[in-house]
Amino acid sequence: LAMIYKRVDKGDAEAISFLGNNYYHGSLGLAKDIRRARELWTEAAELGSLDAHFGLGRIYYIGNDAKEDKPRGIHHWQQAAMKGHVQSRHMLGFVEHDNGNYDLAVQRYMISARMGYEVSLNAIKGMFREGRQATKAQYAESLLGYQDAVQEMKSPQRE
């Protein structure tokens, strides 16, 4: 924790975001403090942390320790997704699905599935199984893209 605080003091966006995440979850011996997490994530997001944008999106969309502000939450997810944050892209798909915009939800899920995010692949599979929200072709394309991404991430050193 001392090393994290050193990096936080130097303005390291990812360290600040990491500390915010630990306050959010009450881990590493820190008391759960969502308000403090929001403060840290706001600072880290201003410094460019995509994970911080994701965390802020969750806080504002759900209304954790802040007045629920779905548009503000979506804005943070959009900021992160535009720069490649997979979970934020998935959450934008979730929002579209929740709003009944199934075509757009599938598109967003397909992007994150092709980036190797299994949760999005499973969302498409569920929509396909429901029989009306995703096509077999969309699921097949997502599955192939997911498999390609996973294969690219494999390394002989890790196995």
mmCIF file of C-alpha atoms in Angstrom:
data_model
loop_
_atom_site.group_PDB
_atom_site.id
_atom_site.type_symbol
_atom_site.label_atom_id
_atom_site.label_comp_id
_atom_site.label_asym_id
_atom_site.label_seq_id
_atom_site.Cartn_x
_atom_site.Cartn_y
_atom_site.Cartn_z
ATOM 1 C CA LEU A 1 0.000 0.000 0.000
ATOM 2 C CA ALA A 2 2.926 2.322 0.714
ATOM 3 C CA MET A 3 4.179 1.883 -2.865
ATOM 4 C CA ILE A 4 0.740 2.743 -4.209
ATOM 5 C CA TYR A 5 0.624 5.924 -2.142
ATOM 6 C CA LYS A 6 4.054 6.937 -3.498
ATOM 7 C CA ARG A 7 2.739 6.607 -7.043
ATOM 8 C CA VAL A 8 -0.486 8.427 -6.103
ATOM 9 C CA ASP A 9 1.561 11.322 -4.691
ATOM 10 C CA LYS A 10 3.370 11.560 -8.045
ATOM 11 C CA GLY A 11 0.057 11.858 -9.925
ATOM 12 C CA ASP A 12 0.078 8.386 -11.511
ATOM 13 C CA ALA A 13 -3.427 7.998 -12.996
ATOM 14 C CA GLU A 14 -3.444 4.195 -12.798
ATOM 15 C CA ALA A 15 -2.244 4.162 -9.192
ATOM 16 C CA ILE A 16 -4.939 6.678 -8.248
ATOM 17 C CA SER A 17 -7.543 4.559 -10.047
ATOM 18 C CA PHE A 18 -6.231 1.403 -8.353
ATOM 19 C CA LEU A 19 -6.523 3.065 -4.956
ATOM 20 C CA GLY A 20 -10.053 4.173 -5.829
ATOM 21 C CA ASN A 21 -10.937 0.612 -6.757
ATOM 22 C CA ASN A 22 -9.688 -0.621 -3.392
ATOM 23 C CA TYR A 23 -11.752 1.985 -1.545
ATOM 24 C CA TYR A 24 -14.777 1.004 -3.633
ATOM 25 C CA HIS A 25 -14.418 -2.672 -2.701
ATOM 26 C CA GLY A 26 -12.957 -2.170 0.775
ATOM 27 C CA SER A 27 -9.875 -4.227 -0.040
ATOM 28 C CA LEU A 28 -6.165 -4.119 0.873
ATOM 29 C CA GLY A 29 -7.135 -3.256 4.429
ATOM 30 C CA LEU A 30 -8.957 -0.070 3.417
ATOM 31 C CA ALA A 31 -12.452 0.587 4.727
ATOM 32 C CA LYS A 32 -15.117 0.562 2.025
ATOM 33 C CA ASP A 33 -15.661 4.208 1.102
ATOM 34 C CA ILE A 34 -17.500 4.804 -2.158
ATOM 35 C CA ARG A 35 -17.351 8.575 -1.781
ATOM 36 C CA ARG A 36 -13.541 8.417 -1.562
ATOM 37 C CA ALA A 37 -13.448 6.018 -4.509
ATOM 38 C CA ARG A 38 -15.465 8.522 -6.559
ATOM 39 C CA GLU A 39 -13.066 11.334 -5.641
ATOM 40 C CA LEU A 40 -10.035 9.271 -6.608
ATOM 41 C CA TRP A 41 -11.611 8.006 -9.826
ATOM 42 C CA THR A 42 -12.562 11.561 -10.797
ATOM 43 C CA GLU A 43 -8.950 12.651 -10.384
ATOM 44 C CA ALA A 44 -7.638 9.595 -12.238
ATOM 45 C CA ALA A 45 -10.145 10.023 -15.085
ATOM 46 C CA GLU A 46 -9.015 13.630 -15.518
ATOM 47 C CA LEU A 47 -5.480 12.252 -15.825
ATOM 48 C CA GLY A 48 -6.603 9.758 -18.492
ATOM 49 C CA SER A 49 -7.347 6.502 -16.656
ATOM 50 C CA LEU A 50 -9.840 4.357 -18.576
ATOM 51 C CA ASP A 51 -10.447 2.151 -15.535
ATOM 52 C CA ALA A 52 -11.386 5.265 -13.574
ATOM 53 C CA HIS A 53 -13.933 6.229 -16.242
ATOM 54 C CA PHE A 54 -15.350 2.709 -15.972
ATOM 55 C CA GLY A 55 -15.665 2.991 -12.192
ATOM 56 C CA LEU A 56 -17.306 6.407 -12.405
ATOM 57 C CA GLY A 57 -19.704 5.049 -14.995
ATOM 58 C CA ARG A 58 -20.736 2.336 -12.572
ATOM 59 C CA ILE A 59 -21.165 4.744 -9.650
ATOM 60 C CA TYR A 60 -23.268 7.233 -11.601
ATOM 61 C CA TYR A 61 -25.301 4.730 -13.609
ATOM 62 C CA ILE A 62 -26.286 2.741 -10.527
ATOM 63 C CA GLY A 63 -26.330 5.670 -8.123
ATOM 64 C CA ASN A 64 -23.775 4.331 -5.618
ATOM 65 C CA ASP A 65 -23.157 7.111 -3.079
ATOM 66 C CA ALA A 66 -24.209 9.651 -5.655
ATOM 67 C CA LYS A 67 -27.495 10.655 -7.099
ATOM 68 C CA GLU A 68 -28.277 8.262 -9.939
ATOM 69 C CA ASP A 69 -27.235 9.995 -13.135
ATOM 70 C CA LYS A 70 -27.487 7.491 -15.974
ATOM 71 C CA PRO A 71 -26.425 9.937 -18.730
ATOM 72 C CA ARG A 72 -23.312 10.847 -16.742
ATOM 73 C CA GLY A 73 -22.522 7.166 -16.182
ATOM 74 C CA ILE A 74 -22.972 6.434 -19.879
ATOM 75 C CA HIS A 75 -20.734 9.391 -20.730
ATOM 76 C CA HIS A 76 -17.895 7.928 -18.651
ATOM 77 C CA TRP A 77 -18.320 4.512 -20.282
ATOM 78 C CA GLN A 78 -18.292 6.171 -23.715
ATOM 79 C CA GLN A 79 -15.069 8.026 -22.882
ATOM 80 C CA ALA A 80 -13.377 4.764 -21.926
ATOM 81 C CA ALA A 81 -14.900 2.666 -24.726
ATOM 82 C CA MET A 82 -13.714 5.098 -27.401
ATOM 83 C CA LYS A 83 -10.171 4.467 -26.204
ATOM 84 C CA GLY A 84 -10.529 0.674 -26.147
ATOM 85 C CA HIS A 85 -11.798 -0.171 -22.654
ATOM 86 C CA VAL A 86 -13.537 -3.519 -23.157
ATOM 87 C CA GLN A 87 -15.722 -3.566 -20.038
ATOM 88 C CA SER A 88 -17.025 -0.078 -20.788
ATOM 89 C CA ARG A 89 -17.949 -1.183 -24.308
ATOM 90 C CA HIS A 90 -19.784 -4.147 -22.770
ATOM 91 C CA MET A 91 -21.666 -1.884 -20.362
ATOM 92 C CA LEU A 92 -22.797 0.318 -23.254
ATOM 93 C CA GLY A 93 -24.208 -2.856 -24.807
ATOM 94 C CA PHE A 94 -25.938 -3.639 -21.520
ATOM 95 C CA VAL A 95 -27.519 -0.173 -21.483
ATOM 96 C CA GLU A 96 -28.789 -0.595 -25.045
ATOM 97 C CA HIS A 97 -30.150 -4.059 -24.250
ATOM 98 C CA ASP A 98 -31.848 -2.722 -21.126
ATOM 99 C CA ASN A 99 -33.448 0.022 -23.241
ATOM 100 C CA GLY A 100 -34.699 -2.479 -25.831
ATOM 101 C CA ASN A 101 -32.217 -1.392 -28.524
ATOM 102 C CA TYR A 102 -31.175 -4.958 -29.304
ATOM 103 C CA ASP A 103 -29.444 -4.301 -32.633
ATOM 104 C CA LEU A 104 -27.179 -1.696 -31.080
ATOM 105 C CA ALA A 105 -26.628 -3.903 -28.014
ATOM 106 C CA VAL A 106 -25.485 -6.775 -30.233
ATOM 107 C CA GLN A 107 -23.118 -4.458 -32.124
ATOM 108 C CA ARG A 108 -21.507 -3.251 -28.900
ATOM 109 C CA TYR A 109 -21.297 -6.759 -27.468
ATOM 110 C CA MET A 110 -19.742 -8.021 -30.707
ATOM 111 C CA ILE A 111 -16.981 -5.413 -30.495
ATOM 112 C CA SER A 112 -16.053 -6.366 -26.945
ATOM 113 C CA ALA A 113 -16.372 -10.108 -27.674
ATOM 114 C CA ARG A 114 -13.927 -9.678 -30.564
ATOM 115 C CA MET A 115 -11.594 -8.038 -28.061
ATOM 116 C CA GLY A 116 -11.639 -11.224 -25.982
ATOM 117 C CA TYR A 117 -14.326 -10.347 -23.419
ATOM 118 C CA GLU A 118 -16.168 -13.572 -22.630
ATOM 119 C CA VAL A 119 -19.010 -11.836 -20.771
ATOM 120 C CA SER A 120 -20.006 -10.110 -24.016
ATOM 121 C CA LEU A 121 -19.795 -13.353 -25.946
ATOM 122 C CA ASN A 122 -22.114 -14.961 -23.402
ATOM 123 C CA ALA A 123 -24.517 -12.026 -23.683
ATOM 124 C CA ILE A 124 -24.738 -12.554 -27.449
ATOM 125 C CA LYS A 125 -25.205 -16.279 -26.940
ATOM 126 C CA GLY A 126 -28.064 -15.562 -24.544
ATOM 127 C CA MET A 127 -29.664 -13.160 -26.991
ATOM 128 C CA PHE A 128 -29.324 -15.760 -29.751
ATOM 129 C CA ARG A 129 -30.867 -18.455 -27.565
ATOM 130 C CA GLU A 130 -33.823 -16.181 -26.882
ATOM 131 C CA GLY A 131 -34.304 -16.445 -30.619
ATOM 132 C CA ARG A 132 -35.169 -12.899 -31.520
ATOM 133 C CA GLN A 133 -32.385 -10.549 -30.525
ATOM 134 C CA ALA A 134 -29.214 -11.924 -32.142
ATOM 135 C CA THR A 135 -28.765 -14.050 -35.214
ATOM 136 C CA LYS A 136 -26.798 -17.248 -35.596
ATOM 137 C CA ALA A 137 -24.434 -15.398 -37.930
ATOM 138 C CA GLN A 138 -23.807 -12.677 -35.336
ATOM 139 C CA TYR A 139 -23.113 -15.253 -32.653
ATOM 140 C CA ALA A 140 -20.808 -17.227 -34.981
ATOM 141 C CA GLU A 141 -18.894 -14.077 -35.968
ATOM 142 C CA SER A 142 -18.542 -13.089 -32.320
ATOM 143 C CA LEU A 143 -17.367 -16.550 -31.333
ATOM 144 C CA LEU A 144 -14.707 -16.575 -34.051
ATOM 145 C CA GLY A 145 -13.565 -13.077 -33.106
ATOM 146 C CA TYR A 146 -13.432 -14.031 -29.436
ATOM 147 C CA GLN A 147 -11.411 -17.159 -30.199
ATOM 148 C CA ASP A 148 -8.991 -15.151 -32.345
ATOM 149 C CA ALA A 149 -8.500 -12.612 -29.562
ATOM 150 C CA VAL A 150 -7.900 -15.307 -26.974
ATOM 151 C CA GLN A 151 -5.438 -17.037 -29.297
ATOM 152 C CA GLU A 152 -3.551 -13.780 -29.843
ATOM 153 C CA MET A 153 -3.216 -13.311 -26.086
ATOM 154 C CA LYS A 154 -1.751 -16.770 -25.547
ATOM 155 C CA SER A 155 1.933 -16.987 -24.922
ATOM 156 C CA PRO A 156 4.175 -20.045 -24.537
ATOM 157 C CA GLN A 157 5.752 -18.353 -21.507
ATOM 158 C CA ARG A 158 2.382 -18.254 -19.717
ATOM 159 C CA GLU A 159 1.515 -21.879 -20.341
#
